[in-house]
Short mmCIF file of C-alpha atoms and ligand atoms in Angstrom, two decimals:
data_model
loop_
_atom_site.label_atom_id
_atom_site.label_comp_id
_atom_site.label_asym_id
_atom_site.label_seq_id
_atom_site.Cartn_x
_atom_site.Cartn_y
_atom_site.Cartn_z
CA MET U 54 4.27 40.31 17.83
CA ASN U 55 2.20 37.52 16.68
CA ALA U 56 1.17 34.46 18.31
CA PRO U 57 3.10 31.45 16.50
CA LYS U 58 1.05 29.03 15.29
CA PRO U 59 -0.77 26.45 17.10
CA PHE U 60 0.14 22.89 16.56
CA LEU U 61 -3.77 21.82 15.29
CA VAL U 62 -3.86 17.85 15.61
CA THR U 63 -7.58 15.64 14.62
CA THR U 64 -8.57 12.44 14.33
CA PRO U 65 -11.23 11.59 12.25
CA ILE U 66 -15.04 12.21 13.50
CA TYR U 67 -16.38 9.43 14.28
CA TYR U 68 -19.79 7.99 13.30
CA PRO U 69 -21.95 7.17 16.59
CA ASN U 70 -24.02 4.05 14.47
CA ASP U 71 -22.67 2.34 17.21
CA VAL U 72 -20.48 2.15 20.26
CA PRO U 73 -16.49 3.01 20.12
CA HIS U 74 -14.42 -0.36 19.34
CA ILE U 75 -10.28 -0.43 20.47
CA GLY U 76 -8.77 -0.13 16.21
CA HIS U 77 -11.47 3.63 16.80
CA ALA U 78 -9.69 4.07 20.05
CA TYR U 79 -6.52 3.54 18.47
CA THR U 80 -5.85 6.55 16.11
CA SER U 81 -7.61 9.37 19.15
CA VAL U 82 -4.91 7.36 21.41
CA ALA U 83 -2.64 8.12 18.57
CA ALA U 84 -3.16 11.39 17.80
CA ASP U 85 -3.25 12.52 22.16
CA PHE U 86 0.54 10.87 22.31
CA VAL U 87 1.16 13.07 20.11
CA ALA U 88 -0.63 16.30 21.05
CA ARG U 89 0.63 16.05 24.74
CA TYR U 90 4.13 15.86 22.91
CA HIS U 91 3.89 18.70 21.31
CA ARG U 92 2.59 20.44 24.90
CA GLN U 93 5.41 19.09 26.67
CA ARG U 94 7.91 20.53 24.09
CA GLY U 95 6.13 23.70 25.11
CA GLU U 96 3.62 24.32 21.90
CA GLU U 97 0.71 25.31 21.99
CA VAL U 98 -1.53 22.57 21.09
CA LEU U 99 -5.43 22.39 19.38
CA PHE U 100 -6.59 19.20 19.31
CA LEU U 101 -9.44 18.18 18.01
CA THR U 102 -11.98 14.71 17.64
CA GLY U 103 -16.03 15.18 17.86
CA THR U 104 -18.44 12.36 15.56
CA ASP U 105 -19.88 12.36 12.88
CA GLU U 106 -24.03 13.14 12.81
CA HIS U 107 -25.43 12.56 9.67
CA GLY U 108 -25.67 10.88 6.94
CA GLN U 109 -28.89 7.89 5.43
CA LYS U 110 -26.51 5.35 7.38
CA LEU U 111 -27.05 7.09 10.69
CA GLN U 112 -30.78 7.88 9.49
CA ARG U 113 -30.77 4.02 9.17
CA ALA U 114 -29.21 2.80 12.84
CA ALA U 115 -32.06 5.06 13.94
CA GLU U 116 -34.87 3.88 12.16
CA ALA U 117 -33.62 0.77 12.96
CA GLN U 118 -34.19 1.02 16.51
CA GLY U 119 -37.38 3.09 16.04
CA THR U 120 -36.37 6.66 16.79
CA THR U 121 -35.40 10.05 14.67
CA PRO U 122 -32.05 10.25 13.54
CA GLN U 123 -31.51 13.49 16.18
CA ASP U 124 -32.29 11.68 19.82
CA TRP U 125 -29.78 8.71 17.60
CA VAL U 126 -27.41 10.36 18.28
CA ASP U 127 -28.06 12.22 21.85
CA ALA U 128 -28.22 9.26 23.41
CA MET U 129 -25.20 7.83 21.64
CA GLU U 130 -22.68 10.87 21.74
CA PRO U 131 -22.02 10.20 25.22
CA LYS U 132 -21.08 6.72 25.16
CA TRP U 133 -17.84 8.49 23.35
CA ARG U 134 -16.79 11.09 25.11
CA GLU U 135 -17.12 8.57 27.87
CA VAL U 136 -14.75 6.27 26.62
CA TRP U 137 -12.36 9.70 25.27
CA ASP U 138 -12.54 10.90 29.01
CA ARG U 139 -11.97 6.75 30.89
CA LEU U 140 -8.46 6.39 27.98
CA GLU U 141 -7.98 10.15 29.16
CA ILE U 142 -7.72 11.76 25.51
CA SER U 143 -7.24 15.32 26.34
CA TYR U 144 -9.08 16.77 23.55
CA ASP U 145 -9.71 20.86 23.54
CA ASP U 146 -12.56 20.51 21.22
CA TYR U 147 -15.12 18.32 19.97
CA ILE U 148 -17.01 18.81 16.65
CA ARG U 149 -20.26 17.17 16.21
CA THR U 150 -22.03 17.62 13.20
CA THR U 151 -25.34 18.60 14.22
CA GLN U 152 -24.07 21.52 16.47
CA PRO U 153 -26.01 25.00 15.33
CA ARG U 154 -21.51 26.14 14.88
CA HIS U 155 -20.19 23.47 12.68
CA GLU U 156 -23.58 23.21 10.37
CA GLU U 157 -23.33 27.56 9.90
CA VAL U 158 -19.54 26.29 8.70
CA VAL U 159 -20.44 23.91 5.82
CA LYS U 160 -22.66 27.02 4.22
CA GLN U 161 -20.51 28.97 4.57
CA ILE U 162 -17.95 26.60 2.92
CA LEU U 163 -20.23 25.17 0.37
CA GLN U 164 -21.36 28.96 -1.11
CA ARG U 165 -17.72 30.24 -0.64
CA VAL U 166 -17.40 26.60 -3.92
CA TYR U 167 -20.27 27.42 -4.97
CA GLU U 168 -19.81 31.02 -5.66
CA ASN U 169 -15.56 30.35 -6.48
CA GLY U 170 -16.60 31.68 -10.34
CA GLN U 171 -14.62 28.09 -11.50
CA ASP U 172 -18.36 26.29 -11.65
CA ASP U 173 -16.67 24.14 -9.30
CA ILE U 174 -20.37 22.56 -7.89
CA TYR U 175 -22.67 22.09 -11.24
CA LYS U 176 -25.84 20.23 -11.55
CA GLY U 177 -26.18 16.42 -12.77
CA SER U 178 -27.19 13.42 -12.39
CA TYR U 179 -25.28 10.00 -11.07
CA GLU U 180 -25.79 6.71 -10.91
CA GLY U 181 -24.40 3.49 -10.09
CA LEU U 182 -23.39 1.34 -7.02
CA TYR U 183 -23.14 2.79 -3.92
CA CYS U 184 -22.14 1.48 0.16
CA VAL U 185 -24.12 3.32 2.04
CA SER U 186 -22.08 2.07 5.65
CA CYS U 187 -18.82 4.85 3.40
CA GLU U 188 -21.17 6.97 1.57
CA ALA U 189 -19.48 5.87 -1.43
CA TYR U 190 -19.78 4.77 -4.55
CA TYR U 191 -17.98 1.86 -5.95
CA THR U 192 -16.40 1.43 -10.24
CA GLU U 193 -17.13 -2.48 -9.70
CA ASP U 194 -13.45 -3.70 -10.57
CA GLU U 195 -13.16 -2.28 -7.08
CA LEU U 196 -16.25 -4.44 -5.80
CA LYS U 197 -14.70 -7.46 -4.27
CA GLU U 198 -17.01 -10.46 -5.22
CA GLY U 199 -18.47 -8.47 -7.60
CA ASN U 200 -21.27 -6.99 -5.32
CA LEU U 201 -19.72 -6.50 -2.47
CA CYS U 202 -18.21 -3.19 -0.84
CA PRO U 203 -14.06 -3.80 -0.46
CA VAL U 204 -14.82 -2.63 3.24
CA HIS U 205 -17.39 -4.36 4.79
CA ASP U 206 -18.34 -6.82 2.71
CA ARG U 207 -21.84 -5.63 2.39
CA PRO U 208 -24.12 -5.56 -0.67
CA VAL U 209 -23.03 -2.59 -2.69
CA GLU U 210 -27.11 -0.28 -3.32
CA PHE U 211 -27.78 0.15 -6.87
CA LEU U 212 -28.38 4.47 -6.66
CA LYS U 213 -29.03 6.95 -9.06
CA GLN U 214 -29.58 10.32 -7.99
CA GLU U 215 -29.88 14.31 -9.73
CA ASN U 216 -27.28 15.31 -7.54
CA TYR U 217 -25.05 18.39 -6.98
CA PHE U 218 -21.59 17.85 -8.15
CA PHE U 219 -17.81 18.62 -7.18
CA ARG U 220 -15.44 19.79 -9.44
CA LEU U 221 -13.01 17.23 -8.64
CA SER U 222 -12.15 16.03 -11.67
CA ALA U 223 -10.40 19.75 -12.92
CA TYR U 224 -7.55 19.34 -9.65
CA ALA U 225 -5.96 15.48 -10.44
CA ASP U 226 -2.95 18.03 -11.64
CA ARG U 227 -2.25 20.70 -8.58
CA LEU U 228 -3.31 17.54 -6.04
CA LEU U 229 -0.18 16.03 -7.47
CA GLU U 230 1.74 19.26 -7.84
CA HIS U 231 1.09 19.66 -4.22
CA TYR U 232 2.39 15.89 -3.12
CA ALA U 233 5.41 16.86 -4.98
CA ALA U 234 6.23 20.03 -3.73
CA HIS U 235 4.95 18.55 0.44
CA PRO U 236 6.32 14.41 -0.45
CA GLU U 237 5.41 14.53 4.19
CA ALA U 238 2.11 15.46 3.45
CA ILE U 239 1.17 11.53 3.22
CA GLU U 240 2.39 9.17 5.27
CA PRO U 241 3.41 6.81 5.28
CA GLU U 242 5.35 6.11 1.92
CA SER U 243 2.94 3.33 0.85
CA ARG U 244 0.04 5.83 1.92
CA ARG U 245 1.46 7.98 0.04
CA ASN U 246 2.49 5.83 -3.06
CA GLU U 247 -1.53 4.69 -3.14
CA VAL U 248 -2.81 8.21 -2.95
CA LEU U 249 -0.62 9.61 -6.28
CA SER U 250 -1.98 6.45 -8.52
CA LEU U 251 -5.41 6.37 -7.23
CA ILE U 252 -5.32 9.83 -8.88
CA ARG U 253 -2.83 9.54 -11.91
CA GLY U 254 -5.34 6.65 -12.94
CA GLY U 255 -8.15 9.85 -13.40
CA LEU U 256 -9.99 11.53 -10.23
CA GLN U 257 -14.28 11.63 -11.61
CA ASP U 258 -16.36 14.35 -9.56
CA PHE U 259 -17.82 13.66 -6.92
CA SER U 260 -21.48 14.19 -6.03
CA ILE U 261 -21.34 16.17 -2.91
CA SER U 262 -26.30 16.54 -2.11
CA ARG U 263 -28.65 13.52 -1.97
CA THR U 264 -32.09 14.21 -1.95
CA SER U 265 -32.08 10.50 -0.87
CA PHE U 266 -33.46 11.46 2.60
CA ASP U 267 -32.69 14.06 4.45
CA TRP U 268 -30.91 14.18 7.48
CA GLY U 269 -28.16 16.59 6.83
CA VAL U 270 -26.83 20.78 6.18
CA PRO U 271 -29.08 21.65 3.73
CA LEU U 272 -27.65 23.74 0.73
CA PRO U 273 -28.13 27.11 1.26
CA TRP U 274 -28.97 27.35 -2.39
CA ASP U 275 -31.34 24.47 -2.81
CA PRO U 276 -31.98 23.36 0.48
CA ASP U 277 -33.97 20.57 -0.97
CA HIS U 278 -31.31 18.94 -0.66
CA VAL U 279 -29.21 18.32 1.90
CA CYS U 280 -25.01 17.55 1.70
CA TYR U 281 -22.94 14.90 0.71
CA VAL U 282 -22.18 13.56 4.42
CA TRP U 283 -18.29 14.39 3.97
CA PHE U 284 -17.94 17.37 2.27
CA ASP U 285 -20.01 17.53 5.75
CA ALA U 286 -17.79 16.20 7.98
CA LEU U 287 -14.62 16.97 6.51
CA THR U 288 -15.22 20.30 7.63
CA ASN U 289 -15.55 19.87 10.35
CA TYR U 290 -11.89 20.33 10.36
CA LEU U 291 -12.71 24.53 9.95
CA THR U 292 -14.70 24.23 11.85
CA GLY U 293 -12.60 23.41 15.05
CA ALA U 294 -10.13 25.66 14.04
CA GLY U 295 -12.59 28.54 14.12
CA TYR U 296 -13.47 28.94 10.88
CA GLY U 297 -16.83 31.54 10.33
CA SER U 298 -16.77 31.79 14.34
CA ASP U 299 -13.57 33.09 15.46
CA PRO U 300 -11.16 34.62 11.80
CA GLU U 301 -8.65 35.86 13.83
CA ARG U 302 -8.29 32.57 15.92
CA PHE U 303 -8.75 30.66 12.52
CA ASP U 304 -6.00 32.43 11.25
CA ARG U 305 -3.14 32.28 13.28
CA THR U 306 -4.11 28.09 13.54
CA TRP U 307 -4.93 26.87 10.10
CA PRO U 308 -3.84 24.98 7.73
CA ALA U 309 -3.46 21.31 10.47
CA ASN U 310 0.17 19.78 11.45
CA ILE U 311 -1.60 16.43 11.43
CA HIS U 312 -5.20 14.74 10.45
CA PHE U 313 -5.01 11.19 11.78
CA VAL U 314 -6.42 8.99 10.10
CA GLY U 315 -7.01 4.84 9.31
CA LYS U 316 -5.76 3.64 5.99
CA ASP U 317 -9.90 3.03 4.91
CA ILE U 318 -10.11 7.04 4.57
CA VAL U 319 -6.89 8.21 3.43
CA ARG U 320 -8.83 8.42 0.12
CA PHE U 321 -11.05 10.99 1.44
CA HIS U 322 -8.36 12.61 3.61
CA ALA U 323 -5.91 13.26 0.77
CA VAL U 324 -7.97 13.93 -2.69
CA TYR U 325 -11.30 14.99 -1.68
CA TRP U 326 -10.71 16.77 0.42
CA PRO U 327 -7.43 18.91 -0.41
CA ALA U 328 -9.14 19.60 -3.38
CA MET U 329 -12.11 21.33 -1.21
CA LEU U 330 -9.56 23.96 0.35
CA MET U 331 -7.78 24.61 -3.06
CA ALA U 332 -11.56 25.42 -4.03
CA ALA U 333 -12.60 27.42 -1.05
CA GLY U 334 -9.21 29.42 -1.76
CA LEU U 335 -8.22 27.52 1.62
CA GLU U 336 -4.38 26.10 2.73
CA LEU U 337 -4.00 22.67 2.88
CA PRO U 338 -3.06 20.44 5.50
CA GLU U 339 0.95 19.91 6.02
CA GLN U 340 0.32 15.74 6.61
CA VAL U 341 -2.25 13.44 6.80
CA TRP U 342 -1.43 10.30 8.84
CA ALA U 343 -3.16 6.83 8.29
CA HIS U 344 -2.14 4.51 10.32
CA GLY U 345 -3.19 0.64 9.72
CA HIS U 346 -5.79 -1.81 10.80
CA LEU U 347 -6.72 -3.80 14.39
CA LEU U 348 -7.44 -6.96 12.52
CA VAL U 349 -9.23 -9.44 13.90
CA ALA U 350 -8.66 -13.58 12.02
CA GLY U 351 -7.06 -11.04 9.29
CA GLU U 352 -9.76 -8.98 8.53
CA LYS U 353 -10.58 -5.19 9.95
CA MET U 354 -11.96 -5.35 12.94
CA SER U 355 -15.64 -4.14 12.40
CA LYS U 356 -18.29 -3.85 14.68
CA THR U 357 -20.72 -4.85 11.38
CA LYS U 358 -18.82 -7.81 11.47
CA LEU U 359 -19.84 -8.18 14.44
CA THR U 360 -15.83 -8.55 15.79
CA GLY U 361 -16.01 -5.34 17.43
CA ILE U 362 -13.97 -4.35 21.21
CA HIS U 363 -15.17 -2.06 23.19
CA PRO U 364 -11.74 -0.48 24.62
CA PHE U 365 -13.66 -1.16 28.43
CA GLU U 366 -13.12 -4.48 28.35
CA LEU U 367 -9.43 -4.26 28.40
CA THR U 368 -8.88 -1.24 30.38
CA ASP U 369 -11.35 -2.44 33.19
CA HIS U 370 -8.36 -5.55 33.39
CA PHE U 371 -4.96 -4.18 32.61
CA GLY U 372 -5.72 -0.42 33.06
CA VAL U 373 -5.19 2.76 31.36
CA ASP U 374 -2.13 3.18 30.63
CA ALA U 375 -1.31 0.03 29.87
CA TYR U 376 -3.49 -0.45 27.07
CA ARG U 377 -2.70 3.27 26.17
CA TYR U 378 1.53 1.71 25.65
CA TYR U 379 0.03 -1.69 24.59
CA PHE U 380 -1.44 -0.46 21.29
CA MET U 381 1.75 2.01 20.60
CA ARG U 382 4.47 0.07 21.35
CA GLU U 383 3.26 -2.76 19.72
CA ILE U 384 1.94 -2.37 16.47
CA ALA U 385 4.52 -0.64 13.94
CA PHE U 386 2.53 3.22 13.54
CA GLY U 387 1.38 2.87 10.62
CA GLN U 388 1.47 -1.20 9.58
CA ASP U 389 -2.36 -3.30 10.54
CA GLY U 390 -2.17 -6.06 13.72
CA SER U 391 -3.65 -7.77 15.32
CA PHE U 392 -4.52 -7.14 19.25
CA SER U 393 -4.22 -11.00 21.54
CA TRP U 394 -5.02 -11.58 25.08
CA GLU U 395 -1.57 -12.80 25.29
CA SER U 396 0.06 -10.58 23.84
CA MET U 397 -0.81 -8.05 25.54
CA THR U 398 -0.45 -9.75 28.81
CA ASP U 399 3.29 -10.81 28.08
CA ARG U 400 4.04 -6.86 26.77
CA TYR U 401 2.36 -5.91 31.26
CA GLY U 402 4.00 -8.59 32.72
CA ALA U 403 7.72 -7.60 30.24
CA ASP U 404 7.82 -4.30 29.97
CA LEU U 405 5.77 -2.85 32.89
CA ALA U 406 5.74 -5.07 35.27
CA ASN U 407 9.20 -6.25 35.53
CA GLY U 408 10.52 -3.23 33.58
CA LEU U 409 9.25 -0.30 34.64
CA GLY U 410 7.14 -1.09 37.60
CA ASN U 411 9.83 -2.87 38.88
CA LEU U 412 12.65 -0.56 39.43
CA ALA U 413 10.94 2.06 40.43
CA SER U 414 9.88 -0.24 43.21
CA ARG U 415 13.69 -1.39 43.43
CA VAL U 416 15.24 1.46 44.03
CA LEU U 417 13.06 3.74 46.38
CA ALA U 418 13.02 1.01 48.46
CA MET U 419 16.35 1.13 48.38
CA LEU U 420 16.61 4.92 48.86
CA ALA U 421 13.88 4.30 51.49
CA SER U 422 15.83 1.35 54.04
CA ASN U 423 19.28 3.08 53.12
CA TYR U 424 18.77 6.89 53.47
CA GLU U 425 14.58 6.93 54.68
CA GLY U 426 13.54 7.74 51.05
CA VAL U 427 15.54 11.04 50.83
CA VAL U 428 17.86 11.84 47.46
CA PRO U 429 21.58 11.50 48.47
CA ASP U 430 23.83 13.36 46.64
CA PRO U 431 26.10 11.29 44.11
CA GLY U 432 29.53 12.57 45.52
CA ALA U 433 32.81 14.00 43.88
CA ASP U 434 32.24 10.72 41.65
CA GLY U 435 28.66 10.17 40.96
CA ALA U 436 29.59 10.11 37.72
CA ALA U 437 31.40 7.42 37.71
CA HIS U 438 29.67 5.39 39.65
CA ALA U 439 27.11 5.96 37.45
CA ARG U 440 28.58 4.01 34.50
CA THR U 441 27.38 4.90 31.05
CA LEU U 442 23.01 5.67 32.57
CA PRO U 443 24.09 9.68 31.74
CA GLY U 444 24.78 8.69 28.08
CA LEU U 445 22.70 6.33 27.64
CA ALA U 446 19.43 8.56 28.65
CA ASP U 447 20.54 11.64 26.56
CA ASP U 448 21.02 9.40 23.72
CA VAL U 449 17.77 7.85 24.29
CA ALA U 450 15.99 11.39 25.47
CA ARG U 451 17.43 12.43 21.55
CA ARG U 452 16.36 9.72 19.69
CA TYR U 453 12.74 9.64 21.32
CA ASP U 454 12.11 12.90 20.47
CA GLU U 455 13.28 12.27 16.70
CA ALA U 456 10.88 9.40 16.74
CA MET U 457 8.11 11.11 17.80
CA VAL U 458 8.92 14.07 15.58
CA GLN U 459 8.55 11.71 12.68
CA VAL U 460 5.41 10.47 13.87
CA ALA U 461 7.86 6.69 15.21
CA LEU U 462 5.74 6.34 18.06
CA SER U 463 6.58 2.51 18.39
CA GLY U 464 10.28 3.41 18.20
CA ALA U 465 10.26 6.50 20.59
CA LEU U 466 8.90 4.46 23.31
CA ALA U 467 11.69 0.98 22.12
CA ALA U 468 13.79 3.64 23.03
CA ALA U 469 12.26 5.02 26.05
CA TRP U 470 12.65 1.48 27.04
CA GLU U 471 16.12 0.28 26.26
CA LEU U 472 16.58 2.72 29.40
CA VAL U 473 14.34 0.67 31.34
CA ASP U 474 15.87 -2.54 30.53
CA ALA U 475 19.09 -0.74 30.42
CA ALA U 476 18.89 0.87 34.24
CA ASN U 477 17.43 -2.50 35.90
CA LYS U 478 20.54 -4.64 34.25
CA TYR U 479 22.99 -1.06 36.43
CA LEU U 480 20.78 -2.29 39.39
CA VAL U 481 21.57 -5.67 39.04
CA GLU U 482 25.42 -5.97 37.68
CA GLN U 483 26.34 -2.77 40.41
CA GLU U 484 24.74 -4.58 43.23
CA PRO U 485 23.46 -1.97 45.42
CA TRP U 486 21.77 -4.13 48.45
CA VAL U 487 25.27 -6.24 48.75
CA VAL U 488 27.30 -2.37 48.22
CA ALA U 489 25.06 -0.98 51.70
CA LYS U 490 26.06 -3.55 53.83
CA ASP U 491 29.86 -2.28 53.65
CA PRO U 492 30.49 0.98 55.53
CA ALA U 493 33.16 1.98 53.49
CA ARG U 494 31.49 2.78 50.22
CA ALA U 495 28.54 4.77 51.11
CA ASP U 496 30.13 6.91 48.24
CA GLU U 497 29.82 4.35 45.71
CA LEU U 498 26.25 3.49 47.24
CA ALA U 499 25.30 7.10 47.00
CA GLY U 500 25.88 7.50 43.64
CA ILE U 501 24.12 4.12 42.24
CA LEU U 502 21.28 4.79 43.37
CA TYR U 503 21.64 8.73 42.14
CA ALA U 504 21.84 7.31 39.26
CA SER U 505 18.91 5.21 39.31
CA ALA U 506 16.44 7.52 40.75
CA GLU U 507 17.39 10.47 37.99
CA THR U 508 16.68 7.67 35.56
CA LEU U 509 13.20 7.06 36.87
CA ARG U 510 12.81 11.06 36.90
CA ILE U 511 13.92 11.30 33.46
CA LEU U 512 11.64 8.31 32.42
CA ALA U 513 9.20 9.52 34.26
CA VAL U 514 8.95 12.91 32.04
CA LEU U 515 9.68 10.86 28.78
CA ILE U 516 6.68 8.16 29.58
CA ALA U 517 4.29 11.09 30.74
CA PRO U 518 2.78 11.40 26.80
CA ILE U 519 1.62 8.04 26.64
CA MET U 520 0.73 7.04 30.46
CA PRO U 521 -0.15 10.14 31.98
CA GLY U 522 -1.55 8.62 35.56
CA THR U 523 1.98 6.56 35.58
CA ALA U 524 3.89 9.03 35.27
CA GLU U 525 1.72 11.16 37.83
CA ARG U 526 2.51 8.83 40.65
CA LEU U 527 5.83 8.32 39.07
CA TRP U 528 6.37 11.80 39.57
CA GLU U 529 5.12 12.31 43.32
CA GLN U 530 6.86 9.03 44.37
CA LEU U 531 9.99 10.31 43.47
CA GLY U 532 9.14 13.54 45.63
CA MET U 533 8.81 16.11 42.62
CA THR U 534 8.01 19.72 44.13
CA THR U 535 7.20 21.05 40.53
CA PRO U 536 4.62 20.25 38.32
CA LEU U 537 5.61 17.63 36.23
CA ALA U 538 2.73 18.87 33.55
CA GLU U 539 5.17 22.01 33.34
CA GLN U 540 8.68 19.82 32.74
CA ARG U 541 9.74 20.93 29.31
CA LEU U 542 11.48 18.33 26.49
CA PRO U 543 14.09 18.62 25.63
CA GLU U 544 15.74 20.35 28.87
CA ALA U 545 14.29 18.07 30.43
CA ALA U 546 15.65 15.15 29.59
CA ARG U 547 18.59 16.20 30.75
CA TRP U 548 20.67 13.85 32.96
CA GLY U 549 20.54 16.06 36.47
CA GLY U 550 17.50 18.01 37.25
CA LEU U 551 16.53 15.57 40.34
CA GLU U 552 17.98 17.46 43.29
CA PRO U 553 19.65 15.30 46.30
CA GLY U 554 18.06 15.82 49.94
CA THR U 555 14.60 15.21 48.02
CA THR U 556 12.44 13.16 49.76
CA THR U 557 10.67 10.06 47.76
CA THR U 558 8.58 7.84 49.40
CA LYS U 559 7.75 4.44 48.39
CA GLY U 560 4.18 4.37 47.11
CA GLU U 561 2.02 1.88 45.88
CA SER U 562 3.25 0.03 42.66
CA LEU U 563 2.86 0.71 38.99
CA PHE U 564 1.61 -2.23 37.57
CA PRO U 565 -0.25 -3.93 40.13
CA ARG U 566 -0.21 -7.76 39.81
CA LEU U 567 -3.24 -8.71 37.30
CA ASP U 568 -6.13 -10.76 38.53
CA GLY U 569 -6.91 -14.11 36.93
N1 MSP D 114 -16.89 9.41 9.94
C1 MSP D 114 -16.40 9.46 9.56
C2 MSP D 114 -14.18 10.10 9.33
C3 MSP D 114 -14.90 11.06 9.15
S1 MSP D 114 -13.68 12.00 9.31
C4 MSP D 114 -14.07 13.58 8.14
C5 MSP D 114 -15.51 7.66 9.90
N2 MSP D 114 -15.52 7.39 10.48
S2 MSP D 114 -15.82 5.90 11.35
O1 MSP D 114 -16.27 5.33 12.75
O2 MSP D 114 -16.05 5.04 10.77
O3 MSP D 114 -14.00 5.06 11.58
C6 MSP D 114 -13.40 6.81 12.40
C7 MSP D 114 -11.73 6.14 12.64
O4 MSP D 114 -11.84 4.63 12.77
C8 MSP D 114 -11.12 6.14 11.18
O5 MSP D 114 -10.14 6.50 11.39
C9 MSP D 114 -10.70 4.38 10.93
O6 MSP D 114 -9.34 3.83 10.07
C10 MSP D 114 -10.43 3.79 12.56
N3 MSP D 114 -11.43 2.66 12.59
C11 MSP D 114 -11.97 2.45 12.30
N4 MSP D 114 -11.98 0.41 12.07
C12 MSP D 114 -10.55 0.47 12.91
C13 MSP D 114 -9.48 -0.44 12.75
N5 MSP D 114 -10.84 -2.31 13.50
N6 MSP D 114 -8.71 -0.65 12.88
C14 MSP D 114 -8.18 0.72 13.14
N7 MSP D 114 -9.09 1.92 13.16
C15 MSP D 114 -9.87 1.76 12.93
O7 MSP D 114 -14.62 6.97 9.13
#
């Protein structure tokens, strides 16, 4: 029997010419949220990330530091991994484009396309206006104010090169056919429309080699040329899936289910990349999901513009889980958004400390004071005392699932927080602290506390992919003995999973008061 295909999800591989900022982390947190969710559904997941270490931009960054590109990327790459580790990004493989295993795949793909019998790689010359930061040519009407790169606001350079070209122009019709047959292949729709009009506007061949510098993978048939950094970088997805090193795993794993990218690099992923794959005779990714940008003063946050905020500046204050939650909840996935210290503080207070945190501490405190922490049996009237909570929990879990499958990340969290709010409201209305004073109402108290503890258990399961540390702590406080990591959706979110008799503990509050 063949093992099912793993769910392959990727982030872009980042340029380690500088340290990460919260814009880069935005992509990685989103991909991690989705990867963890799919693991929770019991799927095998392959989650890839890495660093894009070749190209002129890297070479120049190294020169500016008076060092070699290899020493520079070796010094920078750990600063990226350090951030991913702190943010609990649960990647399964990390591809550095300078790894021999990857360089080997780049050479194999180049050779495969070179020899595909369609003359898809040919020698020619090209001159034009080039942005080193994008590593791409622009036409004059794409530029801002005549000579500025539309992404980086930096002057483009005139560059003339004799290069090898990839015959992208031959793929326009096939790309259009593919996207007509697979409307879900580019999300959101605005990006899909943008890509379609780009293709309809006519595609130009692009050069896939450079001779002006040597920091890259040499072309196998003409080593005076190094491979264009985007051709090299996109190929990382194949390296991670086992192309060349483990054909059996590759066959089982490819194609990618979701490539997460920022909207600035959608054309590389939704035009160049599928054409390269077609030329190599490989399957196309199922979906490219292009999210919006984090903006500062209305512009894309960027190191080049000195607007980058390092993730640790926020995690040191708010904690890792609050950080992860905030960005995924605050900005509708696919749209641009702004970060502000005020809005993060507000969400921390409303959704986390006073929302989920308060719910957990009230319920656990009441279990402690009334039942020595032991979850009571809700008894025959349990369902009546639970009121609307079981129905709502079921409905929320269903809507959360639907949203996650559609990568409506903010919507999924909004659904989960309906349950948080409803449970807090339930406690206010049921007043278990009043009920507790009347021995004749013991059944009612048991019913209320069981229902609210069970709601917490379901919430721990639902928040596990976005707030893994908090979910674990809550799980432990609830006294659950089966590991949270083994809880499978959708079953684990069904009402009634909490066993009466379980011993809970009122531990540290989930979201401590913020300093200052
Ligand atoms: N190396 C290429 C990707 C190659 S993938 C085969 C690259 N690297 S990058 O470091 O410049 O950017 C990587 C990702 O970070 C992109 O998805 C980009 O959109 C994202 N972000 C960088 N700045 C961002 C914001 N201000 N906001 C949101 N995402 C941003 O491109």
